[in-house]
Short mmCIF file of C-alpha atoms and ligand atoms in Angstrom, two decimals:
data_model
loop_
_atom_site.label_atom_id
_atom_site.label_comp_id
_atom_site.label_asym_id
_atom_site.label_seq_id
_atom_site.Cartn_x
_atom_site.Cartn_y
_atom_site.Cartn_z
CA UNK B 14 137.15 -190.94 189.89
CA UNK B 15 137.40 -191.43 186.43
CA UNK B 16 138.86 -187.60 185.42
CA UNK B 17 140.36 -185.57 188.02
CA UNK B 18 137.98 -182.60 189.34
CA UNK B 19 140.34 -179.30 189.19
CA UNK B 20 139.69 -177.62 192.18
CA UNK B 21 141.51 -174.01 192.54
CA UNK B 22 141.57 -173.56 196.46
CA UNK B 23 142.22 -169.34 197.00
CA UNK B 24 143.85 -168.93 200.57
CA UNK B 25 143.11 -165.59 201.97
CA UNK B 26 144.95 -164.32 205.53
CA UNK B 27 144.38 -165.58 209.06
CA UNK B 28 145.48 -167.57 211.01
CA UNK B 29 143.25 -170.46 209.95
CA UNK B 30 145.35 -170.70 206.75
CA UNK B 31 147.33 -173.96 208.80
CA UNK B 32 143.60 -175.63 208.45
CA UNK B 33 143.79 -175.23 204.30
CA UNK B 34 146.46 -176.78 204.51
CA UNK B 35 145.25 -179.65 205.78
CA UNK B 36 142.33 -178.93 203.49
CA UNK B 37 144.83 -179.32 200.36
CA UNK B 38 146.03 -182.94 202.11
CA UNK B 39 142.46 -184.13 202.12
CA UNK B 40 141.05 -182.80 198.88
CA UNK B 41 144.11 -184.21 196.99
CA UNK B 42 143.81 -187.84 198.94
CA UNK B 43 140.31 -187.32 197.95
CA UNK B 44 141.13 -187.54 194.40
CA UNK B 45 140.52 -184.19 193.02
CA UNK B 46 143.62 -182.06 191.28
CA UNK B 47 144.04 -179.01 193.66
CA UNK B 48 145.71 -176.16 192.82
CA UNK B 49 146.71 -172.90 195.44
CA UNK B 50 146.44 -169.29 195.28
CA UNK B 51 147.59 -167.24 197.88
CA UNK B 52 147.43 -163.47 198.72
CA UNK B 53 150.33 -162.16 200.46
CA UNK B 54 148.83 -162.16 204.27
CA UNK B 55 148.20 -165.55 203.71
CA UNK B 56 151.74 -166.24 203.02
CA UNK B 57 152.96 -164.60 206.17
CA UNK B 58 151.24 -167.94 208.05
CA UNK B 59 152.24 -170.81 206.09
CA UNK B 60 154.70 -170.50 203.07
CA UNK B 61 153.70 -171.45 199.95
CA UNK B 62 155.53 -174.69 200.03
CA UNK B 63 153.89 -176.74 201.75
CA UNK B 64 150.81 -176.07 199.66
CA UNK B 65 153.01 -177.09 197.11
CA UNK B 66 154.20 -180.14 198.54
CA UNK B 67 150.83 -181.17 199.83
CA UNK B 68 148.96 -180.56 196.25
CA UNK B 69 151.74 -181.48 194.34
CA UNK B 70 151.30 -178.18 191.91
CA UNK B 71 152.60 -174.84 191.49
CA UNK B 72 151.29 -172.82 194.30
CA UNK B 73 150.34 -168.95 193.01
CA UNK B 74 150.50 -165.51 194.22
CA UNK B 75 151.85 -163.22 191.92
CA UNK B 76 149.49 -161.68 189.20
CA UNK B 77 152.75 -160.36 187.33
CA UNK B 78 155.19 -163.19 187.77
CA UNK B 79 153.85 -165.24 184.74
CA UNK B 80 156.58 -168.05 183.97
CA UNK B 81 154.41 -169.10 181.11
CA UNK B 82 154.73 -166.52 178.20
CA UNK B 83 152.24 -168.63 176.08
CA UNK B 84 149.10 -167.65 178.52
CA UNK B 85 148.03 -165.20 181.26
CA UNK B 86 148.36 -167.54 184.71
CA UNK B 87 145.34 -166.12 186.43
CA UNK B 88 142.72 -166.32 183.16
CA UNK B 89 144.54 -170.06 182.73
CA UNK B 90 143.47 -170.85 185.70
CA UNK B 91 140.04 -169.18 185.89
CA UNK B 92 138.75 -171.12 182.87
CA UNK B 93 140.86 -174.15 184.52
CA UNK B 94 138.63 -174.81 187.70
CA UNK B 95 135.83 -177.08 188.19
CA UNK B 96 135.27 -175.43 191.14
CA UNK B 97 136.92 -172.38 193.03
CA UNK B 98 136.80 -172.40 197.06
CA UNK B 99 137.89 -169.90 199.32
CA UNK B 100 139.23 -171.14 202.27
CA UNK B 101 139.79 -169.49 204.57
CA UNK B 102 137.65 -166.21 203.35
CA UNK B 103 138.26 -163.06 205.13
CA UNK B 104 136.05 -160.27 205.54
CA UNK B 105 138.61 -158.59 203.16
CA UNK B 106 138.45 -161.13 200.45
CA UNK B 107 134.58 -161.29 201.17
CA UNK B 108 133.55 -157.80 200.50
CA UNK B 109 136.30 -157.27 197.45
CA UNK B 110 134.53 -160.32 195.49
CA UNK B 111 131.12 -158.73 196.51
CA UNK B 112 132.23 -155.13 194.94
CA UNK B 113 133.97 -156.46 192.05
CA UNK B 114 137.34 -155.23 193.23
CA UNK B 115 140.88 -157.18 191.45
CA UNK B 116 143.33 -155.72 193.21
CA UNK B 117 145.69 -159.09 193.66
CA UNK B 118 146.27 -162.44 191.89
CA UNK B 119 143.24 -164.52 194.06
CA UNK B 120 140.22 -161.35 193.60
CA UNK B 121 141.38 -160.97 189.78
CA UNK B 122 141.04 -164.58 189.40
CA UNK B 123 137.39 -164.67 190.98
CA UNK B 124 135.92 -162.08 189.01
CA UNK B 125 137.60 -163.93 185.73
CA UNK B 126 136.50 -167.32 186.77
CA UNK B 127 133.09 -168.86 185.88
CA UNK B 128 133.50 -171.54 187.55
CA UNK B 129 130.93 -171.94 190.63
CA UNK B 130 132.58 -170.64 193.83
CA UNK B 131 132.15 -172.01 197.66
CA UNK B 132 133.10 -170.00 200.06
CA UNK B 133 134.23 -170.87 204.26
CA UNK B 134 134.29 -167.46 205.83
CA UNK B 135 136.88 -167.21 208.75
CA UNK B 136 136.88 -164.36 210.90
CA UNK B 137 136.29 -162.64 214.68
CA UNK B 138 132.75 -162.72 215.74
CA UNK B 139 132.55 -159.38 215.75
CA UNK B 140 133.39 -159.17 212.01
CA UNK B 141 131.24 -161.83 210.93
CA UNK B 142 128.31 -160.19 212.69
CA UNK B 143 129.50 -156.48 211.15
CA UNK B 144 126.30 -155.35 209.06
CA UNK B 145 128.74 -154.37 206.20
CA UNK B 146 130.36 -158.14 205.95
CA UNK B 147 126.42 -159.65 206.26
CA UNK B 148 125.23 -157.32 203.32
CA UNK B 149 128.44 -158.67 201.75
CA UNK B 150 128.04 -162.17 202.05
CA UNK B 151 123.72 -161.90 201.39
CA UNK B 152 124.95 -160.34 198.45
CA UNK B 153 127.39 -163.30 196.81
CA UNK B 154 124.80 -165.35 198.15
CA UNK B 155 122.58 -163.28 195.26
CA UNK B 156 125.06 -164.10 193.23
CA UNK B 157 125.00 -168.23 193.86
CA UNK B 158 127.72 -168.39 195.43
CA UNK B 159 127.81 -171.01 198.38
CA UNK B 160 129.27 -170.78 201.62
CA UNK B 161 130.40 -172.92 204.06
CA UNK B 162 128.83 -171.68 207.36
CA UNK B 163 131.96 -170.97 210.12
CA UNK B 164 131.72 -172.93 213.20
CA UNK B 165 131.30 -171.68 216.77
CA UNK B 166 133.83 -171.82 219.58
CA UNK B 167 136.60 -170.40 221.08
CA UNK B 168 138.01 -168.17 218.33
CA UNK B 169 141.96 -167.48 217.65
CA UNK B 170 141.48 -164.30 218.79
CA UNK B 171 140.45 -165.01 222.38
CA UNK B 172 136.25 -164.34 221.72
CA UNK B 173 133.67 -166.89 221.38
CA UNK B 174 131.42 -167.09 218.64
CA UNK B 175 130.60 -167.80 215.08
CA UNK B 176 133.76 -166.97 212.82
CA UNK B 177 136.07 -170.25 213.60
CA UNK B 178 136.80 -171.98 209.93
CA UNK B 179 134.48 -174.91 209.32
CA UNK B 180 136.92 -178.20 209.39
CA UNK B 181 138.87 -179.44 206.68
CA UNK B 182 136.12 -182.64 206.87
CA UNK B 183 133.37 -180.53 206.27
CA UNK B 184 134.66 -178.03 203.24
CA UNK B 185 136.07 -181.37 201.73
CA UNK B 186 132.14 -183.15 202.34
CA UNK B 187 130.68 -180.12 201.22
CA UNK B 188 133.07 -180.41 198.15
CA UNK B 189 132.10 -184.06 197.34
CA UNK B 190 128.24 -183.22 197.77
CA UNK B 191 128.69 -180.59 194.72
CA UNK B 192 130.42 -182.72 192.48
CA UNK B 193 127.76 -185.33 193.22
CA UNK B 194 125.10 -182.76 192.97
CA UNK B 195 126.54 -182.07 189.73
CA UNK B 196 126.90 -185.55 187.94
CA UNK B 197 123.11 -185.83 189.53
CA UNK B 198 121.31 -183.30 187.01
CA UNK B 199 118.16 -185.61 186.90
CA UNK B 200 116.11 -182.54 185.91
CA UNK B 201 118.42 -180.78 183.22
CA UNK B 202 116.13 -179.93 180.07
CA UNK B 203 113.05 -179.73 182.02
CA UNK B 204 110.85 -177.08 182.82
CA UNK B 205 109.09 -177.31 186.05
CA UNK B 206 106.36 -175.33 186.96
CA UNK B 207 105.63 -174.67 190.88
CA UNK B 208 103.50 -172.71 192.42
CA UNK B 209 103.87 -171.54 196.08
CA UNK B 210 102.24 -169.71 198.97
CA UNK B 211 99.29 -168.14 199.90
CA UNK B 212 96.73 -165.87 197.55
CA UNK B 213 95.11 -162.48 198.46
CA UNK B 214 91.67 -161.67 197.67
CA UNK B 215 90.76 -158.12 197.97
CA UNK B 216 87.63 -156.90 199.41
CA UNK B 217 88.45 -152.80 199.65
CA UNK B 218 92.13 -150.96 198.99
CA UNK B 219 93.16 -152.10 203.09
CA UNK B 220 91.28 -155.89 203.29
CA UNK B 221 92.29 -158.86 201.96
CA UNK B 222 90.89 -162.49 202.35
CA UNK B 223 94.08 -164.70 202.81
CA UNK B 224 95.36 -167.91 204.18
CA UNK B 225 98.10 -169.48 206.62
CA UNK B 226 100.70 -170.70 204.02
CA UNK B 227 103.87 -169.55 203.77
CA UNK B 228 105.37 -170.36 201.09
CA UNK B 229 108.21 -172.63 202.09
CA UNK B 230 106.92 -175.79 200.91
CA UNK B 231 107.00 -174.52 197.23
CA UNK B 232 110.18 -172.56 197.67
CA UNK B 233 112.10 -175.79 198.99
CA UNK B 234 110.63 -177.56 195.88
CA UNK B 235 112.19 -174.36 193.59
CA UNK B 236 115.19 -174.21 195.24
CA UNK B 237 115.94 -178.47 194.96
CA UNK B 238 114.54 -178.46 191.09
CA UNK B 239 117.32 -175.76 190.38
CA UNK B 240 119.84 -177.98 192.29
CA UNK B 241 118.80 -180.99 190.23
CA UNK B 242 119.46 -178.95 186.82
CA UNK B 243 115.73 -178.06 186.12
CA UNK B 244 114.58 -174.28 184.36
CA UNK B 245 111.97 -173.16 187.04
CA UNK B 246 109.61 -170.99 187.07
CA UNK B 247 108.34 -170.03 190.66
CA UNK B 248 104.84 -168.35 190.47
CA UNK B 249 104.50 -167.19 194.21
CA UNK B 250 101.33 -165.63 196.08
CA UNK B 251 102.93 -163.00 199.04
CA UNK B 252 105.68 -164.57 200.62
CA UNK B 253 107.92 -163.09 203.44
CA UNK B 254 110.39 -165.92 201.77
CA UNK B 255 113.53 -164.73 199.77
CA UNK B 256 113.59 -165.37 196.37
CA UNK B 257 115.30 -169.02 195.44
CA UNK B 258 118.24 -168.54 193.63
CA UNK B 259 118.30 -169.61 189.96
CA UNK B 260 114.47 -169.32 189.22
CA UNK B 261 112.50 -166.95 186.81
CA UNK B 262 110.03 -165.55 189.74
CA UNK B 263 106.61 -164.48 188.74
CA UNK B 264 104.86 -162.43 191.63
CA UNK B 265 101.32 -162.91 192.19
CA UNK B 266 98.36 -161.61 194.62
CA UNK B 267 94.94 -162.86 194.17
CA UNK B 268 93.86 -166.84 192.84
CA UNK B 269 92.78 -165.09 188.93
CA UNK B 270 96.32 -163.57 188.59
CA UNK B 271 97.79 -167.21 189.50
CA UNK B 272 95.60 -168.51 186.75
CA UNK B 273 96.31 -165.78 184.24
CA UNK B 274 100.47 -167.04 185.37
CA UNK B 275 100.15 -170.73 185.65
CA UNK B 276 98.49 -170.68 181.87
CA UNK B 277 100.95 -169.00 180.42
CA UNK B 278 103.67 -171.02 181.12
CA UNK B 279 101.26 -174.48 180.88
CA UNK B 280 102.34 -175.21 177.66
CA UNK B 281 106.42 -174.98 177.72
CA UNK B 282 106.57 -176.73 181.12
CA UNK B 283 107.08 -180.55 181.56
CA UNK B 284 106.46 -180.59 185.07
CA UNK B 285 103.97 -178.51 187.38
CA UNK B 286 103.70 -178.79 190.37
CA UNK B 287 100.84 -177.08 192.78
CA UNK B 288 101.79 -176.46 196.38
CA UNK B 289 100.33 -173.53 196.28
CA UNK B 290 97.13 -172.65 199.03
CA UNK B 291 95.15 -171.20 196.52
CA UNK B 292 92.17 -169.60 197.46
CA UNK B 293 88.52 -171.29 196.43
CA UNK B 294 86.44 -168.45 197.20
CA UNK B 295 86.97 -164.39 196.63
CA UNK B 296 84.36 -161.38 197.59
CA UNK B 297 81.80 -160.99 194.46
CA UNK B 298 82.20 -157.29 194.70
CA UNK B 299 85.18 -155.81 195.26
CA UNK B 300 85.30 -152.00 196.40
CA UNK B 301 87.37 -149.35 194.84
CA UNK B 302 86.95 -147.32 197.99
CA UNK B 303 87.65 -148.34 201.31
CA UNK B 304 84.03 -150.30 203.13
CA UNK B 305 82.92 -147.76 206.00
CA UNK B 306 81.88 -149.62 209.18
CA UNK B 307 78.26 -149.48 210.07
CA UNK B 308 75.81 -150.46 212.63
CA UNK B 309 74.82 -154.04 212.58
CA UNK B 310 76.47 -156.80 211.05
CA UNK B 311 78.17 -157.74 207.67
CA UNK B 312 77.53 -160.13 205.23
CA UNK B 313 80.05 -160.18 202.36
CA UNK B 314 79.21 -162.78 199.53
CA UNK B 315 81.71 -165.20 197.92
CA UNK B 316 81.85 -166.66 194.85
CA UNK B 317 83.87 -169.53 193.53
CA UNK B 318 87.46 -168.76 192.22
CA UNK B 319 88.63 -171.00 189.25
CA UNK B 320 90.06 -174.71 190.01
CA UNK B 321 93.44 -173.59 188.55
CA UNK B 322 94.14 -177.40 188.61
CA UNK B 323 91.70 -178.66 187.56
CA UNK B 324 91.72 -177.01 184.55
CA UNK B 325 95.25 -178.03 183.69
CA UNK B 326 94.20 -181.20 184.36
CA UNK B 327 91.45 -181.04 181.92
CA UNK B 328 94.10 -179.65 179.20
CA UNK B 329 97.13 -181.76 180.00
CA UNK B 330 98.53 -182.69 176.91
CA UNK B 331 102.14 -183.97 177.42
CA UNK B 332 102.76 -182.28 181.34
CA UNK B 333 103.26 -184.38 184.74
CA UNK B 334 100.78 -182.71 187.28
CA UNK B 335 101.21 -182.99 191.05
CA UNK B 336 98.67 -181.39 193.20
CA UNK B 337 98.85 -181.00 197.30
CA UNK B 338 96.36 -182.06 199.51
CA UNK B 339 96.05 -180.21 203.04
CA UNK B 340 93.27 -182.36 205.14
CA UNK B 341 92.32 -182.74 208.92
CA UNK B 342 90.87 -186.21 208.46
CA UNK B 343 90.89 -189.25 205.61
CA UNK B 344 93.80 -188.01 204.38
CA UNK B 345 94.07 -191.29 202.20
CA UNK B 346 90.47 -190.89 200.77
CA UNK B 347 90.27 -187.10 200.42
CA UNK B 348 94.02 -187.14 198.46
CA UNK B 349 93.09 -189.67 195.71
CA UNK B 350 89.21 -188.22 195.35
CA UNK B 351 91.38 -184.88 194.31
CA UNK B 352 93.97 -186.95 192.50
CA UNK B 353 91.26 -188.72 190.29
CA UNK B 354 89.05 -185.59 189.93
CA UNK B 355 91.60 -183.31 188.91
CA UNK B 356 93.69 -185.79 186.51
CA UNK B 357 97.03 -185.59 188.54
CA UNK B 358 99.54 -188.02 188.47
CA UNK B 359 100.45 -187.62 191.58
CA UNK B 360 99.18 -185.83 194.85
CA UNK B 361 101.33 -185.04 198.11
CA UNK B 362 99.20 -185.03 200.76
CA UNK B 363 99.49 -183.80 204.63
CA UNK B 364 97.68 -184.42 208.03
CA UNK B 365 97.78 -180.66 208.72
CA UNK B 366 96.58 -180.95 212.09
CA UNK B 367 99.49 -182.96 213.10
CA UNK B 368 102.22 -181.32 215.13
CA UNK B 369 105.35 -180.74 212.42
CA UNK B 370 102.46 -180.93 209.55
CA UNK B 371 101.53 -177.52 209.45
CA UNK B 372 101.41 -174.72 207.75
CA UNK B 373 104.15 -171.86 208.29
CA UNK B 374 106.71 -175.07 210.02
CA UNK B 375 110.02 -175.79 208.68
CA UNK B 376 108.86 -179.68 208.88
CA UNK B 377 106.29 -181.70 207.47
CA UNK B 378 105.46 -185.09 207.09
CA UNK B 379 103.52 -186.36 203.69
CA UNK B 380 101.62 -188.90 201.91
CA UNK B 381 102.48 -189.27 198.65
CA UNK B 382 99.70 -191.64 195.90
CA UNK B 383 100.44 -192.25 192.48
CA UNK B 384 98.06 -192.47 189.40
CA UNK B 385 100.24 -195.94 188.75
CA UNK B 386 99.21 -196.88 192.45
CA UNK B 387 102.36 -196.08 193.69
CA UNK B 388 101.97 -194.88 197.45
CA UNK B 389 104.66 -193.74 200.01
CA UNK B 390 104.22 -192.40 203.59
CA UNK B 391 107.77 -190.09 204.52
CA UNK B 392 108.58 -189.37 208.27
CA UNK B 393 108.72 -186.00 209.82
CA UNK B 394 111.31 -184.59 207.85
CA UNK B 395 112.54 -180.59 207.25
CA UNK B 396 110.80 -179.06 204.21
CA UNK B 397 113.84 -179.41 201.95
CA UNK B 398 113.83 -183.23 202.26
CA UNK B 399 110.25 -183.33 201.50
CA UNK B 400 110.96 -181.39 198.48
CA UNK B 401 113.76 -183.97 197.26
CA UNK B 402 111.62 -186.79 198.14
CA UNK B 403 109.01 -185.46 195.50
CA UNK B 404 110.82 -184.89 192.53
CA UNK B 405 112.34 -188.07 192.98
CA UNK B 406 108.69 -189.31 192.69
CA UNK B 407 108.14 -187.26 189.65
CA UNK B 408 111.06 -188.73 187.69
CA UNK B 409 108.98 -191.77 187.70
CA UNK B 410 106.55 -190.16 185.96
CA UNK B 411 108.38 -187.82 183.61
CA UNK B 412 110.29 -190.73 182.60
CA UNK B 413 107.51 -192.70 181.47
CA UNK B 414 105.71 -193.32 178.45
CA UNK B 415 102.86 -190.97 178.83
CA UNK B 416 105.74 -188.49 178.96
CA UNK B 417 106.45 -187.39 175.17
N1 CTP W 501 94.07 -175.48 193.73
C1 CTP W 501 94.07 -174.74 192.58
N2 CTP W 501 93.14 -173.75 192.40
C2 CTP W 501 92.19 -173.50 193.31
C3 CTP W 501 92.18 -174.26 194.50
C4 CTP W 501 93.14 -175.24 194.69
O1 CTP W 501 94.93 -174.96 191.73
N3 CTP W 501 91.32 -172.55 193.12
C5 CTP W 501 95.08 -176.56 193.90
C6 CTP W 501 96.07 -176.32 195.01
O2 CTP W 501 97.21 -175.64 194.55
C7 CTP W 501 96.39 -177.74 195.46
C8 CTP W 501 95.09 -178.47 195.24
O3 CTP W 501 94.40 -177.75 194.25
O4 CTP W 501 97.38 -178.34 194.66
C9 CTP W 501 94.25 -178.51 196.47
O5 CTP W 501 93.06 -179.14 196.17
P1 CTP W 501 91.64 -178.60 196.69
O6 CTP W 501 90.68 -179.70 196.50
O7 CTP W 501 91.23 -177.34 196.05
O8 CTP W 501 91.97 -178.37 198.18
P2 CTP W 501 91.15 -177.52 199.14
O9 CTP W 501 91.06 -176.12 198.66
O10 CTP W 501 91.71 -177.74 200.48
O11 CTP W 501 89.73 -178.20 198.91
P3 CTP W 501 88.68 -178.83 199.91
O12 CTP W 501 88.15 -177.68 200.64
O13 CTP W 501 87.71 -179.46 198.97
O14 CTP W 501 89.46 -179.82 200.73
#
């Protein structure tokens, strides 16, 4: 490691406290420069020497014992961190960080810090499942802050369940992963463009014409192009799906409203990228009132929507445009007709009546063509995977020449 990462490791109280200290061990054999914080419960399990001795620094605890008179110990060592993790994090220390409360040197020292923040709850099951901790934790979760999920097993306590500290090994890997994550900003500077999900097309106030898709295909893309440094914008049809963190979100309902989006944002975006299942036909009338049934049958008429794609391939001036391609049959054929006809540079194409190709799954398996000929088949792999195999395909492109 060529310069130290400063990791500030705040250890809250329970009895898992013995595990950050073997957490300390491993993160400073790892390389990084780790630095404690304790509260006071936390100090009533394992004195603050041995974090001391394992990290080799000054282990803290006291907001008002500053031995430094030229700074202010817990703002030093906000702006200090690389990275802040909470290890073990009780429910305590959980719901004062998501209410803003500084009542003691580590919650003082979290609201000061801007530093990103990792989190490995520890806790009895009951507590981890109490609504008020969830809402707490969905709500640093809002915030970006990551956690460490808690293992399940026979707790300290004497239950079993979900609360037991994940292992020193995994907080550490999960550690190294960031760090890597972070030195791997492939996308910083760029603006990608996705769009996700289904569209609506309304036929009365109470009917809609709509399809299967939900969503997660382009919200795995949104949420790995914000991990990879990228400014996204997420233009989603209706979507049970929760928001990705870190995107500017633009809502949308029927295939003209995705248009009036996508175009607006065309011209500052580098990349664009069209999973969404847009719809290619919409009622020609559309009634203000709600239809009343009547004897007989019902014929509505369709019309075309506009080939949002295709138009931005027609005006593609400086962009990289990826398109999806959901087939039955010829996948290979079907995929580069729409690749040529639309001027992508790339379509991701899937056998949707395979099992783990579908729509809604948390899986799919893709064919990916190239406009440079490139081609690449991926195995069945979780949605997320997918996602980082395809903007590592796009760097290709945006680092090309055609790419100004
Ligand atoms: N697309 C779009 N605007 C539309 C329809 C589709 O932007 N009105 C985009 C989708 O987001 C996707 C790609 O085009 O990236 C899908 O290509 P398309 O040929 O429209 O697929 P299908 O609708 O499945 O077409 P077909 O019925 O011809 O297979």
């Amino acid at each position: 490691m060529s310069e130290k990462k400063k990791i500030l490791l705040c250890v809250t109280g329970g009895i898992a406290v013995f595990k950050a200290a073997a957490l300390t061990s491993q993160m400073s054999k790892a390389g990084y420069d780790v630095k404690v914080m304790m509260t006071q419960s936390a100090m009533k399990f394992v004195t603050p020497l041995t974090f001391q001795t394992l990290s080799r620094n000054h282990v803290y605890h006291d907001t008002f014992d500053e031995k430094d008179p030229s700074g202010v110990a817990h703002i030093d060592l906000a702006d200090w961190a690389d990275l802040v993790v909470i290890a073990p994090a009780t429910a305590n220390s959980i719901g004062k960080l998501a209410n803003g409360i500084a009542d003691d040197m580590i919650s003082t020292t979290l609201l000061a810090t801007t530093a990103p923040i990792m989190i490995a709850p520890a806790m009895n099951v009951h507590m981890y499942e109490h609504p008020a901790v969830f809402a707490n934790m969905e709500r640093l979760a809002d915030f970006g802050h990551r956690f460490i999920e808690p293992g399940e097993g026979l707790l300290a306590c004497g239950y079993v369940g979900k609360g037991r500290l994940a292992e020193p090994e995994e907080i550490l890997k999960a550690v190294q992963e960031f760090f890597e994550e972070e030195e791997n900003q492939v996308l910083s500077g760029k603006h990608v463009l996705i769009t996700a999900g289904p569209t609506r097309e309304q036929i009365d106030p109470v009917r809609f014409f709509t399809n299967r898709s939900s969503g997660k295909m382009g919200y795995a893309l949104a949420e790995v192009a914000v991990s990879l440094g990228a400014h996204v914008t997420l233009i989603s049809g209706p979507s049970h799906l929760k928001q990705p963190y870190g995107v500017d979100f633009i809502p949308v309902q029927s295939a003209a409203e995705m248009y009036e989006a996508v175009m607006e944002k065309y011209n500052e975006a580098d990349l664009v990228i069209k999973s969404a299942a847009v719809a290619d036909y919409r009622p020609k009338e559309t009634f203000e009132s709600k239809m009343k049934k009547k004897d007989g049958n019902l014929s509505i008429e369709m019309e075309r929507t506009t080939d949002i794609l295709k138009e931005l391939g027609k005006r593609k001036n400086h962009q990289v445009l990826v398109g999806f391609a959901a087939e039955t049959d010829d996948v290979t054929r079907y995929a580069k007709e729409k690749m040529e006809k639309k001027n992508l540079d790339m379509i991701v194409a899937n056998n949707v009546s395979q099992q783990g190709s579908g729509f809604e799954g948390d899986t799919n398996q893709v064919f990916i063509y190239g406009r440079d000929g490139h081609e690449m088949e991926s195995s069945l792999l979780s949605k997320r995977q997918v996602a980082e195999i395809v903007l590592k395909e796009c760097l290709r492109y945006l680092e090309g020449p055609d790419h100004k």
